[in-house]
């Protein structure tokens, strides 16, 4: 059973009277534990596709199955619960909560899912922040962090709950190559140890180096899909 | 709870806007508390003024007279007998009894004439029940046996009368013939109850009885009790009359003045109206605040949804924030309200600001109203305010939380 299945998924945006096709028939199967990158020119539909997979957006046509369940059959509550327990998002814009510290922004995600003891939770959050290289910056607020640091908080927030599936939209776009490598390392480790599935959109060749699957998106269609052992 | 903490932290965002909302709520609360204090004070003072200068605590009369009392009839008068006197004497807690003969009259100063209420009183007994004598501003009350009159300063001014001037009261006797009472003015009064000052002429009881040809008849007996004892005394008296087969009845001052009821209704209506306005202001303030916050935090809300937060969980965060604003606004309002009411209780509010004495508005208060403390109003308003803040945040917060997450995140 595949973790994720897309069947002739189309997304057409309505801009006034004009129809903008963002995705024009995507067929895709992703197995548990794959480390996949989606690349393609700007406007090719990467973000749209990730939103669709993450149950944030609904396709105009076609069907998405996650965990062998039709996403379109899920209620609002089930959708929320799927996102909460199974999916971690990293957005192009980090969307941190400005009144919360780095620590609290990460804690926020784990509070929603983890019902273990306070001390365990704290340990997890601190460990996660250390892994993305933010040790010592835990009590800073987003406005006291650089773009790259904010991005790493956002990554820590997505990873801390150890979801089955992590969707990341250009996660390394604001990081220098060294930090980017560090972050990808963590993801790679999670992928190995916990069999976490990763789907990235990226232009970064460094990230691509680690991936074992490459999907090329062009004009809302998959033009190439390669696996590498 | 994390959402709770987040809601509280959100309070520190947009400090200026939140402070403004808090201020608006505080000011609305303040206005309400002031009005409430003033209206309660007005009511209390009005009641005191009705009791102390008009009706006494209890009035004893025949039900037939009572029904027609506004018309000042000369029928169904009381002729005191031993049984009545005993009933009154046997009632506990009575501090004074003042027989009164009230009648219609026209006051003539030799040039003009004006309709007034004549009031035949037995001065010593009257002074036991009423405090009017403390407000003689010129001359004095007439002495027992003296055939003089006392009128209010407003009436004196209107009719251009001074102490020692002579006046003529034109009256109709019981038999409907005309008669006059010619008396000298002994004193002018300026009582706290402006109704007394404007249209009453006090004359000795025997003079009035003679002129009206009613023998020893009086309209009613005004009784003084310790304040608060009215109801028990009223009941005791009425029972006592009934036991002796007399038709007389005792009426507490609360039943006597239509204005009392009108005042209470006006007070309740007024306070209710202000309360609605205050709550509406608070509600709009909160709704405005939540909508603006939600618009600013669109991306954040989208992210919360992406993290898997349910809509009501997001609503909860806003509710905590709104309730916080409600609590702060309420506290601030109660605090400045406390200061304001203290001022009103101590220094009062001059009726001069609204143009002269209260009688023009049917309020028996002369020139200065004082506030009273109504502590439950503080608690009531605070609790109500917080509840309204909480409730009014729900709809706009739900509107915000209901947004399509993709649109929210990408601001499209
Ligand atoms: N809400 C929308 N309304 C109209 N058109 C949209 C909307 N969202 C996306 N599009 C269009 O759909 C297409 C795909 O957009 P998408 O954001 O998925 O591209 P992308 O591959 O993520 O690009 P980038 O690399 O620049 O982030 C684009 O042509 C875009 O203009
Ligand atoms: Mg994109």
Short mmCIF file of N, CA, C and O in Angstrom, two decimals, chain B residues 57-111:
data_model
loop_
_atom_site.label_atom_id
_atom_site.label_comp_id
_atom_site.label_asym_id
_atom_site.label_seq_id
_atom_site.Cartn_x
_atom_site.Cartn_y
_atom_site.Cartn_z
N UNK B 57 -44.10 59.07 56.39
CA UNK B 57 -43.82 57.68 56.08
C UNK B 57 -45.10 56.91 55.76
O UNK B 57 -45.11 56.01 54.94
N UNK B 58 -46.15 57.27 56.45
CA UNK B 58 -47.43 56.58 56.26
C UNK B 58 -48.54 57.62 56.22
O UNK B 58 -48.48 58.64 56.90
N UNK B 59 -49.54 57.36 55.39
CA UNK B 59 -50.72 58.21 55.40
C UNK B 59 -51.93 57.37 55.76
O UNK B 59 -52.09 56.26 55.25
N UNK B 60 -52.74 57.90 56.65
CA UNK B 60 -53.95 57.20 57.05
C UNK B 60 -55.15 57.98 56.53
O UNK B 60 -55.23 59.20 56.74
N UNK B 61 -56.02 57.28 55.83
CA UNK B 61 -57.22 57.96 55.32
C UNK B 61 -58.25 56.92 54.90
O UNK B 61 -58.02 55.71 55.00
N UNK B 62 -59.40 57.38 54.45
CA UNK B 62 -60.41 56.45 53.94
C UNK B 62 -60.07 56.08 52.50
O UNK B 62 -59.60 56.94 51.74
N UNK B 63 -60.30 54.82 52.14
CA UNK B 63 -60.00 54.40 50.76
C UNK B 63 -60.69 55.28 49.72
O UNK B 63 -60.11 55.56 48.67
N UNK B 64 -61.91 55.77 50.03
CA UNK B 64 -62.63 56.60 49.07
C UNK B 64 -61.88 57.91 48.84
O UNK B 64 -61.81 58.42 47.73
N UNK B 65 -61.35 58.44 49.94
CA UNK B 65 -60.58 59.67 49.80
C UNK B 65 -59.30 59.39 49.02
O UNK B 65 -58.89 60.14 48.15
N UNK B 66 -58.70 58.27 49.40
CA UNK B 66 -57.40 57.90 48.80
C UNK B 66 -57.49 57.87 47.28
O UNK B 66 -56.61 58.38 46.58
N UNK B 67 -58.61 57.30 46.80
CA UNK B 67 -58.74 57.18 45.36
C UNK B 67 -58.82 58.54 44.67
O UNK B 67 -58.30 58.72 43.58
N UNK B 68 -59.48 59.46 45.36
CA UNK B 68 -59.69 60.78 44.74
C UNK B 68 -58.68 61.81 45.19
O UNK B 68 -58.85 63.00 44.92
N UNK B 69 -57.68 61.39 45.92
CA UNK B 69 -56.85 62.36 46.65
C UNK B 69 -56.21 63.44 45.78
O UNK B 69 -56.01 64.56 46.22
N UNK B 70 -55.94 63.09 44.50
CA UNK B 70 -55.32 64.08 43.62
C UNK B 70 -56.24 65.28 43.41
O UNK B 70 -55.78 66.38 43.13
N UNK B 71 -57.57 65.03 43.53
CA UNK B 71 -58.52 66.12 43.28
C UNK B 71 -58.78 66.96 44.52
O UNK B 71 -59.58 67.90 44.47
N UNK B 72 -58.13 66.61 45.61
CA UNK B 72 -58.29 67.34 46.88
C UNK B 72 -59.76 67.53 47.26
O UNK B 72 -60.22 68.66 47.48
N UNK B 73 -60.54 66.46 47.35
CA UNK B 73 -61.97 66.59 47.66
C UNK B 73 -62.19 66.95 49.13
O UNK B 73 -61.29 66.79 49.95
N UNK B 74 -63.36 67.42 49.42
CA UNK B 74 -63.72 67.70 50.81
C UNK B 74 -64.68 66.64 51.33
O UNK B 74 -65.31 66.79 52.36
N UNK B 75 -64.86 65.59 50.55
CA UNK B 75 -65.68 64.46 51.01
C UNK B 75 -64.80 63.41 51.66
O UNK B 75 -63.60 63.40 51.48
N UNK B 76 -65.47 62.48 52.36
CA UNK B 76 -64.76 61.36 52.99
C UNK B 76 -63.62 61.82 53.89
O UNK B 76 -62.54 61.27 53.90
N UNK B 77 -63.87 62.89 54.60
CA UNK B 77 -62.85 63.38 55.53
C UNK B 77 -62.87 62.54 56.80
O UNK B 77 -63.83 61.83 57.11
N UNK B 78 -61.77 62.64 57.53
CA UNK B 78 -61.65 61.90 58.78
C UNK B 78 -62.10 62.81 59.93
O UNK B 78 -61.66 63.96 60.02
N UNK B 79 -62.96 62.27 60.78
CA UNK B 79 -63.29 62.97 62.02
C UNK B 79 -62.75 62.11 63.13
O UNK B 79 -63.25 61.04 63.40
N UNK B 80 -61.67 62.57 63.70
CA UNK B 80 -60.96 61.75 64.67
C UNK B 80 -61.83 61.39 65.85
O UNK B 80 -62.54 62.24 66.40
N UNK B 81 -61.82 60.14 66.23
CA UNK B 81 -62.51 59.71 67.44
C UNK B 81 -61.56 58.89 68.30
O UNK B 81 -60.41 58.63 67.92
N UNK B 82 -62.05 58.46 69.42
CA UNK B 82 -61.21 57.79 70.39
C UNK B 82 -60.62 56.49 69.84
O UNK B 82 -59.44 56.21 70.04
N UNK B 83 -61.47 55.73 69.11
CA UNK B 83 -61.01 54.45 68.56
C UNK B 83 -59.80 54.65 67.65
O UNK B 83 -58.81 53.92 67.73
N UNK B 84 -59.93 55.67 66.80
CA UNK B 84 -58.83 55.93 65.87
C UNK B 84 -57.58 56.30 66.64
O UNK B 84 -56.49 55.80 66.37
N UNK B 85 -57.75 57.20 67.58
CA UNK B 85 -56.58 57.66 68.33
C UNK B 85 -55.91 56.51 69.07
O UNK B 85 -54.68 56.43 69.13
N UNK B 86 -56.75 55.60 69.58
CA UNK B 86 -56.19 54.45 70.30
C UNK B 86 -55.39 53.55 69.35
O UNK B 86 -54.29 53.11 69.66
N UNK B 87 -56.00 53.31 68.19
CA UNK B 87 -55.32 52.46 67.21
C UNK B 87 -53.95 53.02 66.89
O UNK B 87 -52.96 52.29 66.79
N UNK B 88 -53.91 54.33 66.73
CA UNK B 88 -52.63 54.95 66.37
C UNK B 88 -51.67 54.91 67.54
O UNK B 88 -50.49 54.59 67.40
N UNK B 89 -52.22 55.17 68.72
CA UNK B 89 -51.37 55.19 69.90
C UNK B 89 -50.78 53.80 70.18
O UNK B 89 -49.64 53.66 70.62
N UNK B 90 -51.58 52.76 69.90
CA UNK B 90 -51.14 51.39 70.20
C UNK B 90 -50.16 50.83 69.18
O UNK B 90 -49.63 49.74 69.36
N UNK B 91 -49.95 51.58 68.09
CA UNK B 91 -49.03 51.06 67.08
C UNK B 91 -47.60 51.42 67.43
O UNK B 91 -47.30 52.56 67.75
N UNK B 92 -46.75 50.39 67.41
CA UNK B 92 -45.35 50.62 67.78
C UNK B 92 -44.61 51.40 66.70
O UNK B 92 -44.90 51.27 65.52
N UNK B 93 -43.68 52.17 67.11
CA UNK B 93 -42.74 52.77 66.18
C UNK B 93 -43.20 54.05 65.53
O UNK B 93 -42.54 54.55 64.64
N UNK B 94 -44.33 54.60 65.94
CA UNK B 94 -44.77 55.87 65.35
C UNK B 94 -44.12 57.03 66.09
O UNK B 94 -44.14 57.11 67.31
N UNK B 95 -43.51 57.93 65.35
CA UNK B 95 -42.78 59.04 65.97
C UNK B 95 -43.57 60.34 65.94
O UNK B 95 -43.22 61.30 66.62
N UNK B 96 -44.63 60.37 65.16
CA UNK B 96 -45.41 61.60 65.10
C UNK B 96 -46.65 61.41 64.23
O UNK B 96 -46.68 60.54 63.36
N UNK B 97 -47.67 62.23 64.50
CA UNK B 97 -48.90 62.16 63.72
C UNK B 97 -49.30 63.58 63.36
O UNK B 97 -49.41 64.44 64.23
N UNK B 98 -49.48 63.83 62.07
CA UNK B 98 -49.85 65.18 61.66
C UNK B 98 -51.13 65.16 60.85
O UNK B 98 -51.17 64.65 59.74
N UNK B 99 -52.23 65.69 61.42
CA UNK B 99 -53.47 65.77 60.65
C UNK B 99 -53.35 66.87 59.61
O UNK B 99 -52.77 67.92 59.88
N UNK B 100 -53.87 66.60 58.43
CA UNK B 100 -53.76 67.58 57.35
C UNK B 100 -55.11 67.74 56.67
O UNK B 100 -55.80 66.76 56.44
N UNK B 101 -55.43 68.96 56.34
CA UNK B 101 -56.60 69.21 55.52
C UNK B 101 -56.10 69.85 54.22
O UNK B 101 -55.58 70.96 54.21
N UNK B 102 -56.23 69.09 53.16
CA UNK B 102 -55.72 69.58 51.87
C UNK B 102 -56.88 70.08 51.03
O UNK B 102 -57.91 69.42 50.96
N UNK B 103 -56.70 71.22 50.43
CA UNK B 103 -57.81 71.79 49.66
C UNK B 103 -57.32 72.62 48.48
O UNK B 103 -56.20 73.12 48.46
N UNK B 104 -58.23 72.73 47.52
CA UNK B 104 -57.94 73.57 46.36
C UNK B 104 -58.15 75.03 46.73
O UNK B 104 -59.10 75.36 47.45
N UNK B 105 -57.30 75.88 46.24
CA UNK B 105 -57.47 77.30 46.53
C UNK B 105 -56.86 78.13 45.41
O UNK B 105 -56.04 77.65 44.65
N UNK B 106 -57.30 79.36 45.32
CA UNK B 106 -56.64 80.32 44.44
C UNK B 106 -55.97 81.36 45.31
O UNK B 106 -56.61 81.96 46.17
N UNK B 107 -54.68 81.55 45.07
CA UNK B 107 -53.94 82.51 45.86
C UNK B 107 -53.99 83.86 45.16
O UNK B 107 -53.68 83.96 43.97
N UNK B 108 -54.41 84.87 45.90
CA UNK B 108 -54.55 86.21 45.34
C UNK B 108 -53.66 87.17 46.09
O UNK B 108 -53.69 87.23 47.31
N UNK B 109 -52.84 87.93 45.35
CA UNK B 109 -51.98 88.92 46.01
C UNK B 109 -52.52 90.34 45.82
O UNK B 109 -51.83 91.31 46.04
N UNK B 110 -53.75 90.42 45.37
CA UNK B 110 -54.35 91.72 45.12
C UNK B 110 -54.29 92.09 43.65
O UNK B 110 -55.04 92.93 43.19
N UNK B 111 -53.42 91.46 42.92
CA UNK B 111 -53.30 91.76 41.48
C UNK B 111 -53.55 90.50 40.66
O UNK B 111 -54.41 90.45 39.80
#
